[in-house]
Amino acid sequence: MFLPEKEWQAIQQRVASSDMSAAVARLRHEGATFLDQPLQVPSAPGGYYHDYFCPEHGVELVFDPTLPSNHRCPVDNEAITGERFDAAWRWFVNNRLAEGSYRLAVLGRLEGNPNYQKKVVQILLDYADRYASYALVPRSVANPGVATYTTLDESVWILPLAWALDVVRDTLSAAEQSTIATKLFTPVAEHLVSHHFNGIHNFACWHNAAICTIGLLIERDDLVDFAIHGPYGFDVQLRDGVLDDGLWFEGSFSYHFYTVAALLSQIKATIHRPDVDLRGRPKVRKMLEAPILCAYPDGTLPATNDCWYFTGLIYECCHGVPPAPAFYEIGAAWYEEPLFGQVLYRAYRHGPRDSIDALLYGPDVLPAEAVGPLASLHLPASGYAILRGRHESIDEQHYLLLKYGPHGGGHGHPDKLNLIVYAHGERLSPDLGTPGYGLDLFESWYRQTVCHNTVTIDGISQPEGAGQLHRFDAEGLYQVADASVHWPDPGPYQDVTMRRIILTRPDYFIDLVLVTCPEPRRIDWIYRNVGELEFGKTDSDTMTSSFEWKPSAALDQRGQGYAHISAAQEMSTDDDIQACWQGESCRMQLHMAGLPGTHITKGLVPGNPPADQHAIIISSRHAQCTVFVSLFQIVTESSPNIEVDWQSRAIMATGQIEFTVSIDRKIERWLIHQSTTPALQRPADETAETMFTYCLRTH
């Protein structure tokens, strides 16, 4: 039904092609490995995947199919025990049985091996036999599954089993088909309908995919109609959940791909039914395009909101779904979009073309077109302003992301005006995303504002909100991203306004943050970077350490998440300051204008994983209104020497920001002030010694 006979004939021809040799070899290896593993259908339901993490190190435990009650941490090799981990271990068992059954069914179909098909049938019958007993286990979680922890897990688990049944159905007796349909797939579908996530969410997309696939499998048109045209079916999820720029509304690239996986699963089940083929919906194609346009130069993706830190286009993009190239195998086959082929070209320079989606759906011929540097980009619906440096080499390209858009629902983070920095193949100041929901640090650190490069008021994490963009200009060698956020609602941020302007030049960028409160408050500007931190003030051509630091005490009293700052020291200064983080490929140099009443805190904070610590700076002032003015230089061996004269007294006296940047022997003068004139004044010759003016428009 899902792959008609003519499709199997075409796939059989691809099996003999050298282009598919890696995919065939992997499929055979996975089939052999699956048969060798002593996995049986569990006697109890699966647990919560996010519990399968070391409580101390925050890394996923090592799954051993032979050890249901003994789980090892890969950091220190310590064994971790307990029912919480045993139940999570069963999540892996269910996942491997489902995915293994699908692959074994396909392999058996291609090689005509009845023993493979018999193994698949036995797994289906065993699940059908146990499913009713799973339902008797008490549940306290919202959206409870039956064989699994939640209905989300239930949907992800049942889909490959449905495809496995479709592949082997001709080998089953009528009685076996009836048993599997009535005792497994029908109750799963009805449970998912009765526990449907009635909202716009990735849960609902997976529910729809499973319900629709089962409906087609057991010939229940009511299920198919519910999953496509229902109140929260496929069409409504696309309409309301996919933003106009093509990104999923939750603001996480891993959840974006997680949702795409669900949508593509539903589409793949329908493509040979002309009355329900869903490929023509325009937003499906845009969902595949958008991550490519947002990617770092190395093909990884910013870990915004609840995003897995490893997410990217070349390798893994999310737990529980195929690697990202598998998505673009499907996209390249369905749509005429050169970007999809370029992703595949790049991916297969780093690894083999070995996914099952390449074998079953991929194009016969891949383009041999290299990927060059992408241009700067603004995604207004998501609120991402991405400034990319104009480098000929993608490996050297600089990347800045100013995040100002909507919160992102339940997976959003309180990080309006967060700044993300990447350069020279290194995430210098990344968003940390999440290391796993089962860790205490997930809520107490990663979901707090202080974990991000933005601003807090009195140390309190920002409430939900959405900012607005004032200007985005990526023409020439002078680029601008200017956005603000205002919170009108009652609470600790009521009537607080923040504005952040990023002004870039080829050798540096300016970071300007303005904060206005209805009354004096403690305003913290936060910046975190990889690498060892050196700190000093500008006395001469070298960094000095003449500041008088003292240990910081009671940071847990200073704000939400601040307790995770270790080795903290602090000092007060009115002077201009410098700081430098030494990374692997380059260093980040910070020049900050000194203003009266400034208090500086430095320390170490968890990265991702938590053991990878980053060095943090917090610049604080108690004020009703203040401005933080900084110049950042990403320094390599070939970078010029930069000095900055902030003219801080003029900032305080006139309310306008005027400073001079000396680049070796060249002078660039800056003037930033309020005006009703157009916001950007660009010099005629951007390479000459000249004045750059940026006007903060007033009304």
PDB file of N, CA, C and O in Angstrom, residues 276-310:
ATOM      1  N   VAL A 276      -5.318  11.834  -1.360  1.00  0.00           N
ATOM      2  CA  VAL A 276      -4.813  12.379  -0.093  1.00  0.00           C
ATOM      3  C   VAL A 276      -3.320  12.713  -0.148  1.00  0.00           C
ATOM      4  O   VAL A 276      -2.707  12.960   0.885  1.00  0.00           O
ATOM      5  N   ASP A 277      -2.697  12.739  -1.322  1.00  0.00           N
ATOM      6  CA  ASP A 277      -1.263  13.067  -1.437  1.00  0.00           C
ATOM      7  C   ASP A 277      -1.035  14.478  -0.893  1.00  0.00           C
ATOM      8  O   ASP A 277      -1.617  15.452  -1.376  1.00  0.00           O
ATOM      9  N   LEU A 278      -0.151  14.592   0.103  1.00  0.00           N
ATOM     10  CA  LEU A 278       0.032  15.852   0.829  1.00  0.00           C
ATOM     11  C   LEU A 278       1.288  16.606   0.419  1.00  0.00           C
ATOM     12  O   LEU A 278       1.598  17.646   1.009  1.00  0.00           O
ATOM     13  N   ARG A 279       2.026  16.129  -0.566  1.00  0.00           N
ATOM     14  CA  ARG A 279       3.302  16.753  -0.910  1.00  0.00           C
ATOM     15  C   ARG A 279       3.162  18.166  -1.448  1.00  0.00           C
ATOM     16  O   ARG A 279       4.102  18.963  -1.363  1.00  0.00           O
ATOM     17  N   GLY A 280       2.014  18.505  -2.016  1.00  0.00           N
ATOM     18  CA  GLY A 280       1.856  19.793  -2.671  1.00  0.00           C
ATOM     19  C   GLY A 280       1.646  20.965  -1.747  1.00  0.00           C
ATOM     20  O   GLY A 280       1.608  22.118  -2.205  1.00  0.00           O
ATOM     21  N   ARG A 281       1.538  20.735  -0.438  1.00  0.00           N
ATOM     22  CA  ARG A 281       1.358  21.861   0.478  1.00  0.00           C
ATOM     23  C   ARG A 281       2.641  22.706   0.471  1.00  0.00           C
ATOM     24  O   ARG A 281       3.720  22.206   0.791  1.00  0.00           O
ATOM     25  N   PRO A 282       2.566  24.004   0.126  1.00  0.00           N
ATOM     26  CA  PRO A 282       3.792  24.815  -0.037  1.00  0.00           C
ATOM     27  C   PRO A 282       4.676  24.877   1.201  1.00  0.00           C
ATOM     28  O   PRO A 282       5.903  24.936   1.090  1.00  0.00           O
ATOM     29  N   LYS A 283       4.086  24.871   2.376  1.00  0.00           N
ATOM     30  CA  LYS A 283       4.903  25.016   3.580  1.00  0.00           C
ATOM     31  C   LYS A 283       5.782  23.799   3.851  1.00  0.00           C
ATOM     32  O   LYS A 283       6.757  23.905   4.601  1.00  0.00           O
ATOM     33  N   VAL A 284       5.464  22.655   3.271  1.00  0.00           N
ATOM     34  CA  VAL A 284       6.308  21.478   3.475  1.00  0.00           C
ATOM     35  C   VAL A 284       7.690  21.735   2.892  1.00  0.00           C
ATOM     36  O   VAL A 284       8.722  21.493   3.533  1.00  0.00           O
ATOM     37  N   ARG A 285       7.722  22.257   1.682  1.00  0.00           N
ATOM     38  CA  ARG A 285       9.000  22.576   1.043  1.00  0.00           C
ATOM     39  C   ARG A 285       9.730  23.670   1.825  1.00  0.00           C
ATOM     40  O   ARG A 285      10.955  23.582   2.017  1.00  0.00           O
ATOM     41  N   LYS A 286       9.019  24.684   2.287  1.00  0.00           N
ATOM     42  CA  LYS A 286       9.664  25.771   3.027  1.00  0.00           C
ATOM     43  C   LYS A 286      10.271  25.267   4.336  1.00  0.00           C
ATOM     44  O   LYS A 286      11.291  25.783   4.793  1.00  0.00           O
ATOM     45  N   MET A 287       9.659  24.258   4.939  1.00  0.00           N
ATOM     46  CA  MET A 287      10.206  23.711   6.181  1.00  0.00           C
ATOM     47  C   MET A 287      11.558  23.044   5.957  1.00  0.00           C
ATOM     48  O   MET A 287      12.402  23.024   6.865  1.00  0.00           O
ATOM     49  N   LEU A 288      11.777  22.506   4.782  1.00  0.00           N
ATOM     50  CA  LEU A 288      13.079  21.920   4.463  1.00  0.00           C
ATOM     51  C   LEU A 288      14.094  23.000   4.088  1.00  0.00           C
ATOM     52  O   LEU A 288      15.290  22.852   4.346  1.00  0.00           O
ATOM     53  N   GLU A 289      13.645  24.092   3.498  1.00  0.00           N
ATOM     54  CA  GLU A 289      14.548  25.159   3.086  1.00  0.00           C
ATOM     55  C   GLU A 289      15.070  25.967   4.270  1.00  0.00           C
ATOM     56  O   GLU A 289      16.253  26.332   4.322  1.00  0.00           O
ATOM     57  N   ALA A 290      14.202  26.288   5.222  1.00  0.00           N
ATOM     58  CA  ALA A 290      14.530  27.265   6.263  1.00  0.00           C
ATOM     59  C   ALA A 290      15.765  26.899   7.083  1.00  0.00           C
ATOM     60  O   ALA A 290      16.614  27.768   7.336  1.00  0.00           O
ATOM     61  N   PRO A 291      15.943  25.654   7.551  1.00  0.00           N
ATOM     62  CA  PRO A 291      17.152  25.357   8.339  1.00  0.00           C
ATOM     63  C   PRO A 291      18.441  25.563   7.554  1.00  0.00           C
ATOM     64  O   PRO A 291      19.461  25.956   8.129  1.00  0.00           O
ATOM     65  N   ILE A 292      18.417  25.302   6.253  1.00  0.00           N
ATOM     66  CA  ILE A 292      19.619  25.506   5.445  1.00  0.00           C
ATOM     67  C   ILE A 292      20.025  26.969   5.481  1.00  0.00           C
ATOM     68  O   ILE A 292      21.207  27.313   5.627  1.00  0.00           O
ATOM     69  N   LEU A 293      19.049  27.850   5.380  1.00  0.00           N
ATOM     70  CA  LEU A 293      19.325  29.283   5.348  1.00  0.00           C
ATOM     71  C   LEU A 293      19.818  29.810   6.688  1.00  0.00           C
ATOM     72  O   LEU A 293      20.485  30.850   6.741  1.00  0.00           O
ATOM     73  N   CYS A 294      19.511  29.094   7.776  1.00  0.00           N
ATOM     74  CA  CYS A 294      19.888  29.542   9.122  1.00  0.00           C
ATOM     75  C   CYS A 294      21.166  28.889   9.640  1.00  0.00           C
ATOM     76  O   CYS A 294      21.635  29.259  10.725  1.00  0.00           O
ATOM     77  N   ALA A 295      21.734  27.953   8.929  1.00  0.00           N
ATOM     78  CA  ALA A 295      22.822  27.133   9.466  1.00  0.00           C
ATOM     79  C   ALA A 295      24.103  27.926   9.657  1.00  0.00           C
ATOM     80  O   ALA A 295      24.384  28.892   8.941  1.00  0.00           O
ATOM     81  N   TYR A 296      24.885  27.511  10.659  1.00  0.00           N
ATOM     82  CA  TYR A 296      26.254  27.993  10.784  1.00  0.00           C
ATOM     83  C   TYR A 296      27.046  27.592   9.533  1.00  0.00           C
ATOM     84  O   TYR A 296      26.641  26.669   8.807  1.00  0.00           O
ATOM     85  N   PRO A 297      28.184  28.234   9.285  1.00  0.00           N
ATOM     86  CA  PRO A 297      28.980  27.872   8.102  1.00  0.00           C
ATOM     87  C   PRO A 297      29.388  26.402   8.034  1.00  0.00           C
ATOM     88  O   PRO A 297      29.583  25.871   6.946  1.00  0.00           O
ATOM     89  N   ASP A 298      29.523  25.730   9.180  1.00  0.00           N
ATOM     90  CA  ASP A 298      29.927  24.321   9.139  1.00  0.00           C
ATOM     91  C   ASP A 298      28.750  23.365   8.990  1.00  0.00           C
ATOM     92  O   ASP A 298      28.934  22.148   9.000  1.00  0.00           O
ATOM     93  N   GLY A 299      27.543  23.892   8.836  1.00  0.00           N
ATOM     94  CA  GLY A 299      26.374  23.050   8.647  1.00  0.00           C
ATOM     95  C   GLY A 299      25.647  22.675   9.909  1.00  0.00           C
ATOM     96  O   GLY A 299      24.573  22.071   9.848  1.00  0.00           O
ATOM     97  N   THR A 300      26.194  23.005  11.085  1.00  0.00           N
ATOM     98  CA  THR A 300      25.448  22.808  12.316  1.00  0.00           C
ATOM     99  C   THR A 300      24.458  23.960  12.478  1.00  0.00           C
ATOM    100  O   THR A 300      24.483  24.941  11.734  1.00  0.00           O
ATOM    101  N   LEU A 301      23.583  23.837  13.468  1.00  0.00           N
ATOM    102  CA  LEU A 301      22.515  24.817  13.647  1.00  0.00           C
ATOM    103  C   LEU A 301      22.535  25.403  15.049  1.00  0.00           C
ATOM    104  O   LEU A 301      22.922  24.722  16.006  1.00  0.00           O
ATOM    105  N   PRO A 302      22.123  26.660  15.202  1.00  0.00           N
ATOM    106  CA  PRO A 302      22.058  27.248  16.543  1.00  0.00           C
ATOM    107  C   PRO A 302      21.088  26.471  17.432  1.00  0.00           C
ATOM    108  O   PRO A 302      19.990  26.109  17.004  1.00  0.00           O
ATOM    109  N   ALA A 303      21.508  26.227  18.672  1.00  0.00           N
ATOM    110  CA  ALA A 303      20.687  25.439  19.604  1.00  0.00           C
ATOM    111  C   ALA A 303      19.718  26.350  20.343  1.00  0.00           C
ATOM    112  O   ALA A 303      19.728  26.446  21.570  1.00  0.00           O
ATOM    113  N   THR A 304      18.853  27.025  19.602  1.00  0.00           N
ATOM    114  CA  THR A 304      17.897  27.950  20.203  1.00  0.00           C
ATOM    115  C   THR A 304      16.783  27.196  20.926  1.00  0.00           C
ATOM    116  O   THR A 304      16.388  26.104  20.527  1.00  0.00           O
ATOM    117  N   ASN A 305      16.299  27.821  22.005  1.00  0.00           N
ATOM    118  CA  ASN A 305      15.231  27.241  22.828  1.00  0.00           C
ATOM    119  C   ASN A 305      15.617  25.820  23.260  1.00  0.00           C
ATOM    120  O   ASN A 305      16.784  25.538  23.505  1.00  0.00           O
ATOM    121  N   ASP A 306      14.645  24.919  23.349  1.00  0.00           N
ATOM    122  CA  ASP A 306      14.936  23.539  23.764  1.00  0.00           C
ATOM    123  C   ASP A 306      15.469  22.741  22.572  1.00  0.00           C
ATOM    124  O   ASP A 306      14.809  21.839  22.051  1.00  0.00           O
ATOM    125  N   CYS A 307      16.669  23.082  22.142  1.00  0.00           N
ATOM    126  CA  CYS A 307      17.268  22.413  20.984  1.00  0.00           C
ATOM    127  C   CYS A 307      18.449  21.575  21.447  1.00  0.00           C
ATOM    128  O   CYS A 307      19.220  21.995  22.313  1.00  0.00           O
ATOM    129  N   TRP A 308      18.610  20.403  20.873  1.00  0.00           N
ATOM    130  CA  TRP A 308      19.785  19.593  21.144  1.00  0.00           C
ATOM    131  C   TRP A 308      21.007  20.287  20.559  1.00  0.00           C
ATOM    132  O   TRP A 308      20.984  20.786  19.428  1.00  0.00           O
ATOM    133  N   TYR A 309      22.090  20.293  21.315  1.00  0.00           N
ATOM    134  CA  TYR A 309      23.270  21.054  20.943  1.00  0.00           C
ATOM    135  C   TYR A 309      23.935  20.515  19.673  1.00  0.00           C
ATOM    136  O   TYR A 309      24.596  21.255  18.952  1.00  0.00           O
ATOM    137  N   PHE A 310      23.751  19.232  19.386  1.00  0.00           N
ATOM    138  CA  PHE A 310      24.410  18.611  18.232  1.00  0.00           C
ATOM    139  C   PHE A 310      23.666  18.839  16.920  1.00  0.00           C
ATOM    140  O   PHE A 310      24.145  18.449  15.850  1.00  0.00           O
TER     141      PHE A 310
END
